[in-house]
mmCIF file of C-alpha atoms and ligand atoms in Angstrom:
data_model
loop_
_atom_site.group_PDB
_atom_site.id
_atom_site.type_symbol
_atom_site.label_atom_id
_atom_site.label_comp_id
_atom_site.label_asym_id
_atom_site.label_seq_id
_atom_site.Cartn_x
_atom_site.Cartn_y
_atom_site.Cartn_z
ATOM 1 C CA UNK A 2 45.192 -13.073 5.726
ATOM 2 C CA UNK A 3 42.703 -12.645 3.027
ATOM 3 C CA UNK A 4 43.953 -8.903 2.087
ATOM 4 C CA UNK A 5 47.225 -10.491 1.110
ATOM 5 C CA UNK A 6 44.902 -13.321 -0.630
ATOM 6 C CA UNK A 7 46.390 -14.119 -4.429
ATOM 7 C CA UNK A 8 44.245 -14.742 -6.913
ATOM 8 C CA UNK A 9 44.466 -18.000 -9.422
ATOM 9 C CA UNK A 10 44.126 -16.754 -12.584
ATOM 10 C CA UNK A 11 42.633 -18.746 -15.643
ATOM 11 C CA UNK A 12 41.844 -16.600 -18.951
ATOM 12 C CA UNK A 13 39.746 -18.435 -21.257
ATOM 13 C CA UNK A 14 40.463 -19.932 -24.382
ATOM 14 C CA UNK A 15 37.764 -18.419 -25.932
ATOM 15 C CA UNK A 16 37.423 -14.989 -26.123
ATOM 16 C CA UNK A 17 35.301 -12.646 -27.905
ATOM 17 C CA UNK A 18 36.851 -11.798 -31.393
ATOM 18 C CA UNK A 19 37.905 -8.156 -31.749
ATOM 19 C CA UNK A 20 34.398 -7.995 -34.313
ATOM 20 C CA UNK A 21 32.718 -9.487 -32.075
ATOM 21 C CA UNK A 22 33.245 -7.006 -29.550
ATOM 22 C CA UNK A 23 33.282 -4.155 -31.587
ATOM 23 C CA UNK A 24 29.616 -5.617 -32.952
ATOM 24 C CA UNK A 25 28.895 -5.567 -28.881
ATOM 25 C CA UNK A 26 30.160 -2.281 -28.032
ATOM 26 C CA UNK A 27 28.754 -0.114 -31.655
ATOM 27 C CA UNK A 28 25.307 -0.441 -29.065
ATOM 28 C CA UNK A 29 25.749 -1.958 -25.662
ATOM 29 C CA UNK A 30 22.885 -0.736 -23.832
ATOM 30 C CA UNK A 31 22.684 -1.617 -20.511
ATOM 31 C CA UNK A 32 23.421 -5.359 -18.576
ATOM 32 C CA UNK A 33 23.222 -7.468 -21.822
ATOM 33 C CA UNK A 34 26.221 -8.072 -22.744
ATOM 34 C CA UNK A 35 29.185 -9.434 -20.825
ATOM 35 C CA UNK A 36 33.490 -9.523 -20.602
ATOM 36 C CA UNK A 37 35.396 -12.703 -21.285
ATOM 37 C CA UNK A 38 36.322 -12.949 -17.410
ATOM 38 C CA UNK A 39 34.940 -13.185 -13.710
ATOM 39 C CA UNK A 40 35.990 -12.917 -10.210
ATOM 40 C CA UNK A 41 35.212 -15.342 -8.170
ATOM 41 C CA UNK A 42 36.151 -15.424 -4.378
ATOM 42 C CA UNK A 43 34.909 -18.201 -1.769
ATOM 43 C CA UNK A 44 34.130 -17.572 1.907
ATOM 44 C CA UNK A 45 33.562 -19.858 4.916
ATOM 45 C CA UNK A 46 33.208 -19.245 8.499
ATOM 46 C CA UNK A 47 36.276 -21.403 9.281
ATOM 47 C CA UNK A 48 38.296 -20.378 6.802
ATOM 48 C CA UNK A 49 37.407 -16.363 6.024
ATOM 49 C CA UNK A 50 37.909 -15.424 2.883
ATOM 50 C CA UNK A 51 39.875 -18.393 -0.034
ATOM 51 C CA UNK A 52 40.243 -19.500 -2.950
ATOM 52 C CA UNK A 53 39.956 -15.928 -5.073
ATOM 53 C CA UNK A 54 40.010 -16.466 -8.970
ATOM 54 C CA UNK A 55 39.861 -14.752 -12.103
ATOM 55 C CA UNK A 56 38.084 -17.021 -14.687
ATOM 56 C CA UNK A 57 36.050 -17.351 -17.529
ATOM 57 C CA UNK A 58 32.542 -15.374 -17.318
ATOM 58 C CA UNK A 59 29.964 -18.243 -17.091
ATOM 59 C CA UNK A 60 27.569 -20.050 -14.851
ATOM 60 C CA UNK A 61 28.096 -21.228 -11.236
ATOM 61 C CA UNK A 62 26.729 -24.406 -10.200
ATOM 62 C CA UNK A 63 24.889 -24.006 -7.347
ATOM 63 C CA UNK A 64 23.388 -26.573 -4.792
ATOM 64 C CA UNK A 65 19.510 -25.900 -5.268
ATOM 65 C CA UNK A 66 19.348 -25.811 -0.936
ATOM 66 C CA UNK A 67 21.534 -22.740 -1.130
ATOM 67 C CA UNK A 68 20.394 -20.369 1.671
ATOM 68 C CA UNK A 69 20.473 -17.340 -0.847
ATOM 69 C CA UNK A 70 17.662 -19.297 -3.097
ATOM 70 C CA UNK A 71 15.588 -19.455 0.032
ATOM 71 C CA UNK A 72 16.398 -16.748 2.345
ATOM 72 C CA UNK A 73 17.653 -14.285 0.178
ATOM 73 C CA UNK A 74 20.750 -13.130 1.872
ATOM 74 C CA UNK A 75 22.707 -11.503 -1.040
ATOM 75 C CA UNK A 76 23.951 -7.814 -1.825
ATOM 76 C CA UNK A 77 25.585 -6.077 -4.310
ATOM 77 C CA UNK A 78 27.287 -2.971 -5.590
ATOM 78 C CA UNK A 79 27.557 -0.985 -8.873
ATOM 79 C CA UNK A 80 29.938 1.218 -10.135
ATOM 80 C CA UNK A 81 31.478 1.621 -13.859
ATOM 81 C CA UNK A 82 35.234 2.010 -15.408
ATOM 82 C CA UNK A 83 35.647 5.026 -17.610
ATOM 83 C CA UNK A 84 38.103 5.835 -20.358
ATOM 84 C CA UNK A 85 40.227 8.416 -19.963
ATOM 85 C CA UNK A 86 41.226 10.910 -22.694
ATOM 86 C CA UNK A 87 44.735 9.439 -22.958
ATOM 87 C CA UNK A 88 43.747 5.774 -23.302
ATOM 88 C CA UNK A 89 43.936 4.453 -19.633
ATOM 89 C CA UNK A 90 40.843 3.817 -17.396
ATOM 90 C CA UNK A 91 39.466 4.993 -14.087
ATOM 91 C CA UNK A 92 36.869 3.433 -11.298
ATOM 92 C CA UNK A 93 34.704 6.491 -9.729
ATOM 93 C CA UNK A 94 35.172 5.949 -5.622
ATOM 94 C CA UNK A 95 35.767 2.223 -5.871
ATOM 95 C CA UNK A 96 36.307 2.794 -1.747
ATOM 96 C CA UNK A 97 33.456 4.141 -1.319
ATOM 97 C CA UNK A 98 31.615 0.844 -3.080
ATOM 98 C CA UNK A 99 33.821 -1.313 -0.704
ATOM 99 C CA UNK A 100 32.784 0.426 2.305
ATOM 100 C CA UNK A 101 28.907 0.700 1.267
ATOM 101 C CA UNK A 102 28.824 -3.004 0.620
ATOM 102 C CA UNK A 103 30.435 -4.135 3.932
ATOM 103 C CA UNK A 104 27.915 -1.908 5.127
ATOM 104 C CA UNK A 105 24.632 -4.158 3.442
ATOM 105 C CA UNK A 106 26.862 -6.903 4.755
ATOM 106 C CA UNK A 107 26.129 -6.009 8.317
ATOM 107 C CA UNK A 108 22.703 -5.168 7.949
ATOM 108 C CA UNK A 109 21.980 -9.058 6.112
ATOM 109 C CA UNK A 110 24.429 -10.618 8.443
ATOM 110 C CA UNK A 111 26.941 -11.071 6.103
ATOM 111 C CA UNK A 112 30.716 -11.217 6.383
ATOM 112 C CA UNK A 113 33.101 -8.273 5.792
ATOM 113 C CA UNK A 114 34.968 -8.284 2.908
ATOM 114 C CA UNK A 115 38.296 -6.304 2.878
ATOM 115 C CA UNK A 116 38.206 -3.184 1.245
ATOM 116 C CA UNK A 117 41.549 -3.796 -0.245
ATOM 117 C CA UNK A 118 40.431 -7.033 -1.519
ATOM 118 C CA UNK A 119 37.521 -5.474 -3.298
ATOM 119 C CA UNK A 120 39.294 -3.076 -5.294
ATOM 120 C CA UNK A 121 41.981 -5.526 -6.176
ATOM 121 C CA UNK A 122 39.467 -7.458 -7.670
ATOM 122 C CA UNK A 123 37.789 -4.613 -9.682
ATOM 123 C CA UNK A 124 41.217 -3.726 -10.711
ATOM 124 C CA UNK A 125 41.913 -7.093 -11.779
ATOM 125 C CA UNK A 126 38.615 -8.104 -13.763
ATOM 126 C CA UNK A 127 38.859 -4.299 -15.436
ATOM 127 C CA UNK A 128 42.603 -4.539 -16.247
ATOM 128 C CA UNK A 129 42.474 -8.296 -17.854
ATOM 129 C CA UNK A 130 38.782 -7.335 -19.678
ATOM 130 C CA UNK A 131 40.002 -3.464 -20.557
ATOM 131 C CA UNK A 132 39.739 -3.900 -24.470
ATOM 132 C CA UNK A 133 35.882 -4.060 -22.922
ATOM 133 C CA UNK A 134 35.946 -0.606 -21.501
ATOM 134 C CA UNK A 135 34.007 1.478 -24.349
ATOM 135 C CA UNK A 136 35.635 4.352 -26.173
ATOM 136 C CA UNK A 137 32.473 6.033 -27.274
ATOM 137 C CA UNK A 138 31.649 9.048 -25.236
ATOM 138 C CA UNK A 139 29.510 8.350 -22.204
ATOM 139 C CA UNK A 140 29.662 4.810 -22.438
ATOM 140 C CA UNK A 141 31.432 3.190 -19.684
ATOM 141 C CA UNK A 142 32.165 -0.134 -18.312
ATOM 142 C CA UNK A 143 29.335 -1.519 -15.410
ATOM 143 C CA UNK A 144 31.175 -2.980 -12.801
ATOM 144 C CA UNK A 145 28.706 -5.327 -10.561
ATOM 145 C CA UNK A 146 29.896 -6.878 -7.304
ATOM 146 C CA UNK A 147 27.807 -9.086 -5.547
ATOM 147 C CA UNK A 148 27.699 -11.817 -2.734
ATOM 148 C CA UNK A 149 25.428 -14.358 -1.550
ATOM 149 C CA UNK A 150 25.194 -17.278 0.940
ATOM 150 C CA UNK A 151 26.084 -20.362 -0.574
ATOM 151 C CA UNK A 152 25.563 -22.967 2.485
ATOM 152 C CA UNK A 153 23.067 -25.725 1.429
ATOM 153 C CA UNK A 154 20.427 -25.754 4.042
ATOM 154 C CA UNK A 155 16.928 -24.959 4.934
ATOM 155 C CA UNK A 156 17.689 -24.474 8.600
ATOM 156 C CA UNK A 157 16.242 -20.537 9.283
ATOM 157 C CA UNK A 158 17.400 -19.949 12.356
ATOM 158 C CA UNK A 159 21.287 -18.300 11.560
ATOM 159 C CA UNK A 160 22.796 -16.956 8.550
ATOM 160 C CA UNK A 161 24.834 -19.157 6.593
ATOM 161 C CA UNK A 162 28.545 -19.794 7.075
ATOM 162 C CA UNK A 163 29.349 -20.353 3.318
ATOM 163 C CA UNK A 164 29.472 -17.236 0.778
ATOM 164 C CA UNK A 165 30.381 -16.484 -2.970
ATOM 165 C CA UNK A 166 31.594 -12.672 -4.351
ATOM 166 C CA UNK A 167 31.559 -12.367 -7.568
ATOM 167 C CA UNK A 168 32.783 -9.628 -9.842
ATOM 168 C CA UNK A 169 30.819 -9.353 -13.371
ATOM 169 C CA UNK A 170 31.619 -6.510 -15.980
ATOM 170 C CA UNK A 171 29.347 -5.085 -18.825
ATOM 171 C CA UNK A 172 29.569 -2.616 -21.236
ATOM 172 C CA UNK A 173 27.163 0.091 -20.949
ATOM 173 C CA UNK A 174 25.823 2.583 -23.516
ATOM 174 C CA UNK A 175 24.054 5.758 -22.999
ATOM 175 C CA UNK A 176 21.342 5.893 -20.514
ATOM 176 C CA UNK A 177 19.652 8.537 -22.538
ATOM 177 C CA UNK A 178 20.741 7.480 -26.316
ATOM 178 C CA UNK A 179 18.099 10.494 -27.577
ATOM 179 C CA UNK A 180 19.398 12.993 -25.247
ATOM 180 C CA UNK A 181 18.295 14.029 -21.603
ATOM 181 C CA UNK A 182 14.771 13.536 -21.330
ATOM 182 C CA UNK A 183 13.034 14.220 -18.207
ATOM 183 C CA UNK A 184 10.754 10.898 -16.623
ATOM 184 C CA UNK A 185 7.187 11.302 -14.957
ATOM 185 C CA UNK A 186 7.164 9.412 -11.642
ATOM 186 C CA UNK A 187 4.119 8.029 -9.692
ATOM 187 C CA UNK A 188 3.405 8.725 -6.383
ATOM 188 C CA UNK A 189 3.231 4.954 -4.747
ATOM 189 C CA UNK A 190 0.515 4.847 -2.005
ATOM 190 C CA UNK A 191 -0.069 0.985 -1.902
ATOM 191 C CA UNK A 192 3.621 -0.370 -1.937
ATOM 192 C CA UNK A 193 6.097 1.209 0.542
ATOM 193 C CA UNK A 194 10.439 0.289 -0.661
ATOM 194 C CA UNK A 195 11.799 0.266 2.852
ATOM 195 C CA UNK A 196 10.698 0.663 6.520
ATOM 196 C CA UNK A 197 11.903 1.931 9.348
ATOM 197 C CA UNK A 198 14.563 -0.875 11.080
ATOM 198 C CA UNK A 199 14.058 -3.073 7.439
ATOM 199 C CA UNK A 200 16.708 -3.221 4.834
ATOM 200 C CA UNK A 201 16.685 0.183 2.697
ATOM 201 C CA UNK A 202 19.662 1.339 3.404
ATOM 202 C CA UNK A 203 21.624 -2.288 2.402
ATOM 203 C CA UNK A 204 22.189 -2.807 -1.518
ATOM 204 C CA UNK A 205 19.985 -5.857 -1.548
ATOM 205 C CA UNK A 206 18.345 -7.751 -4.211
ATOM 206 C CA UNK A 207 15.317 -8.200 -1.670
ATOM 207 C CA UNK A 208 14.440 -4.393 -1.826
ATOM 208 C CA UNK A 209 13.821 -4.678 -5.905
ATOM 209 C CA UNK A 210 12.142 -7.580 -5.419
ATOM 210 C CA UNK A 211 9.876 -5.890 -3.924
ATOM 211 C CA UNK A 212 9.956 -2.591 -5.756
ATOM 212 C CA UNK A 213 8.756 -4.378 -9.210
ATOM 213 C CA UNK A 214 5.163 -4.783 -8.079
ATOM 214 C CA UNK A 215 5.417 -0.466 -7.478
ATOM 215 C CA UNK A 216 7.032 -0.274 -10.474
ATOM 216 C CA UNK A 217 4.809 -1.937 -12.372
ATOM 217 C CA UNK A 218 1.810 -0.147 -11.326
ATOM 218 C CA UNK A 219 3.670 3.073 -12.095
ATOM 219 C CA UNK A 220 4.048 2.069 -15.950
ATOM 220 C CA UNK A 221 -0.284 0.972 -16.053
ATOM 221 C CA UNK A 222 -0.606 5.139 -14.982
ATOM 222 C CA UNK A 223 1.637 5.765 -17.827
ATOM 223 C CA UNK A 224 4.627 6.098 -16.017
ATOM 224 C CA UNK A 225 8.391 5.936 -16.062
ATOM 225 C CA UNK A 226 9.615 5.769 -12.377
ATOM 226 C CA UNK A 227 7.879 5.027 -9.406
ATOM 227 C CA UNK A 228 8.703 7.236 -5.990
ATOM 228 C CA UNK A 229 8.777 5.916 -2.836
ATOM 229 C CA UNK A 230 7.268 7.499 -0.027
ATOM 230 C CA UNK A 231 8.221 6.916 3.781
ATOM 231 C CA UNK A 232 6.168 3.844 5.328
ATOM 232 C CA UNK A 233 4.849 5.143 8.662
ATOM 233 C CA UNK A 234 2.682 8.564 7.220
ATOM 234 C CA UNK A 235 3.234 7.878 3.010
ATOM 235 C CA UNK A 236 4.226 11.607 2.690
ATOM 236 C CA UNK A 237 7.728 11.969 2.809
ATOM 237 C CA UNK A 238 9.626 11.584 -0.488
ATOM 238 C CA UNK A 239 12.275 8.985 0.227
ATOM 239 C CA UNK A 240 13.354 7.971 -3.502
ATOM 240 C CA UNK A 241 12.567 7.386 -7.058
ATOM 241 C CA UNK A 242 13.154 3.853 -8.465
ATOM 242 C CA UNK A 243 16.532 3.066 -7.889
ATOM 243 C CA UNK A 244 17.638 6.834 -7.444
ATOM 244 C CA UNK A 245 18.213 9.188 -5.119
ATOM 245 C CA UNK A 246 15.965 12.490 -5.198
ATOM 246 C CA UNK A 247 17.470 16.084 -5.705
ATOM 247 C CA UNK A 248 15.609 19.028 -5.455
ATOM 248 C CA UNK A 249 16.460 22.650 -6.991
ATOM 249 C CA UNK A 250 14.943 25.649 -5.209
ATOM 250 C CA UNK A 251 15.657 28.973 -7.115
ATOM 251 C CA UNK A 252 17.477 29.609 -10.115
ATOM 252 C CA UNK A 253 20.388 30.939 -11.442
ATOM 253 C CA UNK A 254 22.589 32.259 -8.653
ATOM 254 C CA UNK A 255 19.971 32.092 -6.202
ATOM 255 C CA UNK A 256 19.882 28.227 -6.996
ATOM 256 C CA UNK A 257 19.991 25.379 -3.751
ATOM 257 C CA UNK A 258 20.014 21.782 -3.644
ATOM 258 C CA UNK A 259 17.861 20.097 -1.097
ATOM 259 C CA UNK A 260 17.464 16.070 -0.898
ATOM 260 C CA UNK A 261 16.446 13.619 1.808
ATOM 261 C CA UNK A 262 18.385 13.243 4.440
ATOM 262 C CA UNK A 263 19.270 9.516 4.920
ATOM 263 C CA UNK A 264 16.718 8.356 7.589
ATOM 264 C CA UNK A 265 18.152 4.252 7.539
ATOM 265 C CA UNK A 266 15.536 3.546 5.038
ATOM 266 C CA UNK A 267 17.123 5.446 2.021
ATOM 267 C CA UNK A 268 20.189 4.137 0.370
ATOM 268 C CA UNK A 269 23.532 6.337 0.463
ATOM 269 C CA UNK A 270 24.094 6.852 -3.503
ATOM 270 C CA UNK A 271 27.585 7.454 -3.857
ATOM 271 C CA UNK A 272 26.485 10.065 -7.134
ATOM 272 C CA UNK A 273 24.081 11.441 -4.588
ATOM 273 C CA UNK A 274 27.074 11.887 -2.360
ATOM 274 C CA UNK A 275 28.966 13.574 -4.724
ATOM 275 C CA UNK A 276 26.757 16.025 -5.781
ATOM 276 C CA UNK A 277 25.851 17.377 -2.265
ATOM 277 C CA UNK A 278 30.103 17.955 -2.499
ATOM 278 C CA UNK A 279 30.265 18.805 -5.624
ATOM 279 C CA UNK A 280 27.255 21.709 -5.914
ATOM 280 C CA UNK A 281 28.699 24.210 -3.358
ATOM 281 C CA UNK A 282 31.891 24.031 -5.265
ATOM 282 C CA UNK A 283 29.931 25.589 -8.307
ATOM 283 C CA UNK A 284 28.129 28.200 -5.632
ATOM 284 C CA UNK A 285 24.875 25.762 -5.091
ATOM 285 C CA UNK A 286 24.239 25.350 -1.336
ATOM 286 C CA UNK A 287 23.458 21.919 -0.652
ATOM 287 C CA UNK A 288 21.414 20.756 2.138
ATOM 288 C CA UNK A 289 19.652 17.208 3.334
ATOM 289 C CA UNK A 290 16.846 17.727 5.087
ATOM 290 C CA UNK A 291 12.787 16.455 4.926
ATOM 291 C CA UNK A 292 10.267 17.340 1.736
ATOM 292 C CA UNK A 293 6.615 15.893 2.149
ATOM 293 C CA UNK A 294 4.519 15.780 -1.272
ATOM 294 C CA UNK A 295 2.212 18.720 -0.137
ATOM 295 C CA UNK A 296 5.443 20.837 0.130
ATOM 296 C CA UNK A 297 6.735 19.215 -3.440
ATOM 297 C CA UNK A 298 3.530 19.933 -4.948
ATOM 298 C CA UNK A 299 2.953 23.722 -3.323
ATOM 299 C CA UNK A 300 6.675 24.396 -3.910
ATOM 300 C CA UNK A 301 5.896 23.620 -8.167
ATOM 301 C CA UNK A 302 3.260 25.716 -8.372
ATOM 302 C CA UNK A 303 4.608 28.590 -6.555
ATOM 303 C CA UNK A 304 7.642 28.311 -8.954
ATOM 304 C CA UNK A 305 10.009 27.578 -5.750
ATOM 305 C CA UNK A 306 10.966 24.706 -6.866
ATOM 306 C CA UNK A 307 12.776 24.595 -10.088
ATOM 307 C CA UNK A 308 13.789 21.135 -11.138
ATOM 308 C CA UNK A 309 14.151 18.395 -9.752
ATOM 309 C CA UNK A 310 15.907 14.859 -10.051
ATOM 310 C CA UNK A 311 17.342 11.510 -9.938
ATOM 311 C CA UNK A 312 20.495 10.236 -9.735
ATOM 312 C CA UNK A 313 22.451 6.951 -9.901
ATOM 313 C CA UNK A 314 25.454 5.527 -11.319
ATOM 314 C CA UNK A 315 23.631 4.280 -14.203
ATOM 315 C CA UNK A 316 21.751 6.994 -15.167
ATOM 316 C CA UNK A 317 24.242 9.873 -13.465
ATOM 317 C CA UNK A 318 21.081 12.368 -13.120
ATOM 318 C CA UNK A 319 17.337 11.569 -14.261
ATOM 319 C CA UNK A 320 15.438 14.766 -14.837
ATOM 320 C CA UNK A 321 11.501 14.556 -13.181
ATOM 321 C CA UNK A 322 8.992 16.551 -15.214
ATOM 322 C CA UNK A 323 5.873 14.887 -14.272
ATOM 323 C CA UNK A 324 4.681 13.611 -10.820
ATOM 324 C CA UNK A 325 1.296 12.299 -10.696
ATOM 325 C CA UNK A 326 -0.788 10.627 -7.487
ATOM 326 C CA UNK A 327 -4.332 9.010 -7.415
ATOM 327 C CA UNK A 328 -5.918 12.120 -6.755
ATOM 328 C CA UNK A 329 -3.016 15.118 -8.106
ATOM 329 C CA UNK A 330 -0.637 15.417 -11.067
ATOM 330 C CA UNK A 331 1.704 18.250 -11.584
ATOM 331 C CA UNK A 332 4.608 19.177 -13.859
ATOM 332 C CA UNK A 333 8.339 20.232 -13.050
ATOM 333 C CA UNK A 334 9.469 22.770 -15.694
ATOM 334 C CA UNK A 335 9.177 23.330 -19.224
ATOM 335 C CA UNK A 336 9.699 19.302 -20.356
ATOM 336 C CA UNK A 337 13.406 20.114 -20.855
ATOM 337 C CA UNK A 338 16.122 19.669 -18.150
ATOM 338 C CA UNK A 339 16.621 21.858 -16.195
ATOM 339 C CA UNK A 340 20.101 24.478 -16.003
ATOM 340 C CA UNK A 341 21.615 23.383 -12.117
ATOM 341 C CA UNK A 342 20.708 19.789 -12.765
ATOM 342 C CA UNK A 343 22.476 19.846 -15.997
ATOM 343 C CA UNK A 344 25.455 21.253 -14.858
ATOM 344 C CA UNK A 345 25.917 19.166 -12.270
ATOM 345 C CA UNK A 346 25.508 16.406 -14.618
ATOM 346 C CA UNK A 347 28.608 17.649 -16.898
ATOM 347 C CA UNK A 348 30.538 18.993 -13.888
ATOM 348 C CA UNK A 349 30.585 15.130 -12.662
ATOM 349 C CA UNK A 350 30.764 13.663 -15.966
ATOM 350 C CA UNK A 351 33.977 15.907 -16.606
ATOM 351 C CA UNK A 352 35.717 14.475 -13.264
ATOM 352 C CA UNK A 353 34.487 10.648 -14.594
ATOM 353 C CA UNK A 354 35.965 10.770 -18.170
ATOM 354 C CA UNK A 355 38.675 13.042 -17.015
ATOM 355 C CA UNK A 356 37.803 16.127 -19.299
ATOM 356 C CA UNK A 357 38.038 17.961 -15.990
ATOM 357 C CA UNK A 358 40.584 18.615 -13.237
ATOM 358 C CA UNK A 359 39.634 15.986 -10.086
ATOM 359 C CA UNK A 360 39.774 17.965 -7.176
ATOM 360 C CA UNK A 361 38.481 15.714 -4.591
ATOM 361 C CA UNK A 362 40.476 13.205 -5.572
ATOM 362 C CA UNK A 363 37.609 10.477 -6.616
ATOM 363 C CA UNK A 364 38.924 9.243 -9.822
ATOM 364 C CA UNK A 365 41.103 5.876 -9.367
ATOM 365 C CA UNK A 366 43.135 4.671 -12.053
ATOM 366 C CA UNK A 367 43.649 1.260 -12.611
ATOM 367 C CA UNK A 368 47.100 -0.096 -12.376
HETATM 368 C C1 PLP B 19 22.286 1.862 -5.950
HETATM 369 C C2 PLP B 19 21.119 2.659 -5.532
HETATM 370 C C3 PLP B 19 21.109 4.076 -5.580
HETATM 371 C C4 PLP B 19 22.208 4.894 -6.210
HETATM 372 O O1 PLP B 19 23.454 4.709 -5.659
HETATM 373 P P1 PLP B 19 24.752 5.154 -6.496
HETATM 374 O O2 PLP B 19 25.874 4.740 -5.609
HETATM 375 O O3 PLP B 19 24.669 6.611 -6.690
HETATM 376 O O4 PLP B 19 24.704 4.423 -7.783
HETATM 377 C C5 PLP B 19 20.006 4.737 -5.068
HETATM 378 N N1 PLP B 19 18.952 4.068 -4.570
HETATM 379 C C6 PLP B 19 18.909 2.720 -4.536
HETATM 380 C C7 PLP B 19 17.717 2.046 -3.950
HETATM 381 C C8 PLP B 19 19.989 1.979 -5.010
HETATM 382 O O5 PLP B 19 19.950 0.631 -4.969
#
């Protein structure tokens, strides 16, 4: 039923004034900001999935017993809307969100959503808010999906029957407004992200939760990004904050792409995925495999290793050219980015904004 489900739509009767949007979008940065509408869609064991709006953006009352308050089963998703060189607007693998996030679903004991539902929303909120979607190059529209349980109860013992997805939007500036800069990461040996049989691999707010107190301690040793490191021997490179890790080996046409392989406490990046396509296509062998820090730090000062990096929708790739421990610091490169990682950066930008042919078919334009 609910993949035929219609939506009930309300547009407010206040919306942001053309200056006051323009005012918003001359310097977005990043999650501040929001479009005049929502989606809204309810959920209840009985009834599966009902009552799917689009409405004004604004708060949700919420029973203060809400199982998500005190059990934390939620999840999200994040992708952006781009603007296309002849005015209309694209979602980057909006399928591949859908999928990942009935994915966390399973994992928090949550329901499935219909993929076809999903993108019908994103396609709705993206369409009705498009005057949102930024013209200025490499700003983009944030797209953020989420759900979470809704049942008021403090029983513990089974998740909750009741649910709420929502659909927010935000314009988004550059991620790097001074240009590419590469980050110095710290080597986390007292927090640990995910463990083995936990919940890294599910988009849930539960693993940030617990990332900030990493995070945090990466900023008081001066700096940006914390990595994670496996839980069982705190050697293998899993992550960096909210990215997933890349590593060059070689240069120039000698140039490969190693990154973790996903181990069920990593999270699938969908830009991760699309670079491990997307590099052999440019002559870049791409591999997953297993990198411990001894290796990362022997392979930088034999000159092995090239560059590494980051990579996320928000941030597309985030250059590393620092990595310090408690006891070792070393540097990646020259402080500038590095060649593969930048071309890979513009290769996938290209297919995003459309400034380059789509061969793999990821762009999806919005009706
Ligand atoms: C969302 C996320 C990523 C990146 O995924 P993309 O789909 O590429 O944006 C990587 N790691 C973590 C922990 C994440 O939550």
């Amino acid at each position: 039923m609910s993949d035929t489900l219609d939506f009930e739509i309300t547009l407010t009767e206040r919306p942001a004034t053309a200056d006051e949007r323009a005012r918003v979008l001359a310097d977005p940065g990043f999650g501040r900001h929001f479009t005049d509408h929502m989606i809204t869609i309810r959920y209840s064991a009985d009834r599966g999935w009902y009552d799917a709006r689009l409405q004004p953006y604004g708060p949700i009352p919420m029973d203060p017993a809400s199982h998500v308050f005190h059990y934390a089963q939620e999840l999200f998703e994040g992708l952006k809307a781009y603007k296309q060189p002849d005015g209309s607007i694209v979602t980057f693998r909006p399928y591949m969100n859908a999928a990942r996030m009935n994915r966390s679903a399973r994992r928090m004991a949550m329901p499935q959503i219909p993929e076809e539902l999903f993108v019908r929303a994103v396609e709705l909120l993206v369409g009705t808010d498009k005057a949102w979607v930024p013209d200025t190059e490499g700003h983009s529209l944030y797209i953020r999906p989420n759900m979470f349980a809704t049942t008021p109860t403090l029983g513990v013992n089974s998740p909750a029957s009741d649910y709420l997805f929502t659909i927010i939007a935000s314009p988004s500036g550059l991620y790097y407004p001074r240009g590419v800069k590469p980050v110095s990461v710290w080597l986390s040996q007292d927090y640990t992200r995910a463990a083995p049989g936990g919940t890294g691999e599910a988009k849930t707010g539960g693993n940030y939760a617990a990332s900030f107190a990493g995070q945090a301690q990466a900023v008081e040793h001066g700096c940006d990004q914390v990595v994670w490191l496996d839980a069982v021997e705190h050697r293998w490179v899993e992550e960096v904050g909210s990215m997933n890790l890349m590593f060059v080996y070689g240069s120039g046409s000698n140039a490969r792409l190693l990154t973790p392989a996903l181990t069920g406490t990593l999270l699938a990046g969908i830009t991760r995925d699309s670079m491990l396509r997307l590099a052999p296509g440019l002559g870049i062998p791409a591999e997953e495999g297993k990198i411990n820090v001894d290796e990362w730090e022997a392979g930088c000062a034999s000159g092995e290793i090239t560059e590494v990096f980051g990579c996320g929708t928000a941030a597309i790739i985030s250059p590393v050219g620092h990595v310090k421990g408690s006891d070792r610091e070393w540097r990646i490169g020259d402080g500038e980015p590095g060649e593969v990682s930048m071309r890979l950066r513009e290769e996938l930008i290209g297919i995003q904004y459309g400034t380059r042919p789509d061969p793999y078919g990821w762009v999806h334009k919005i009706a």
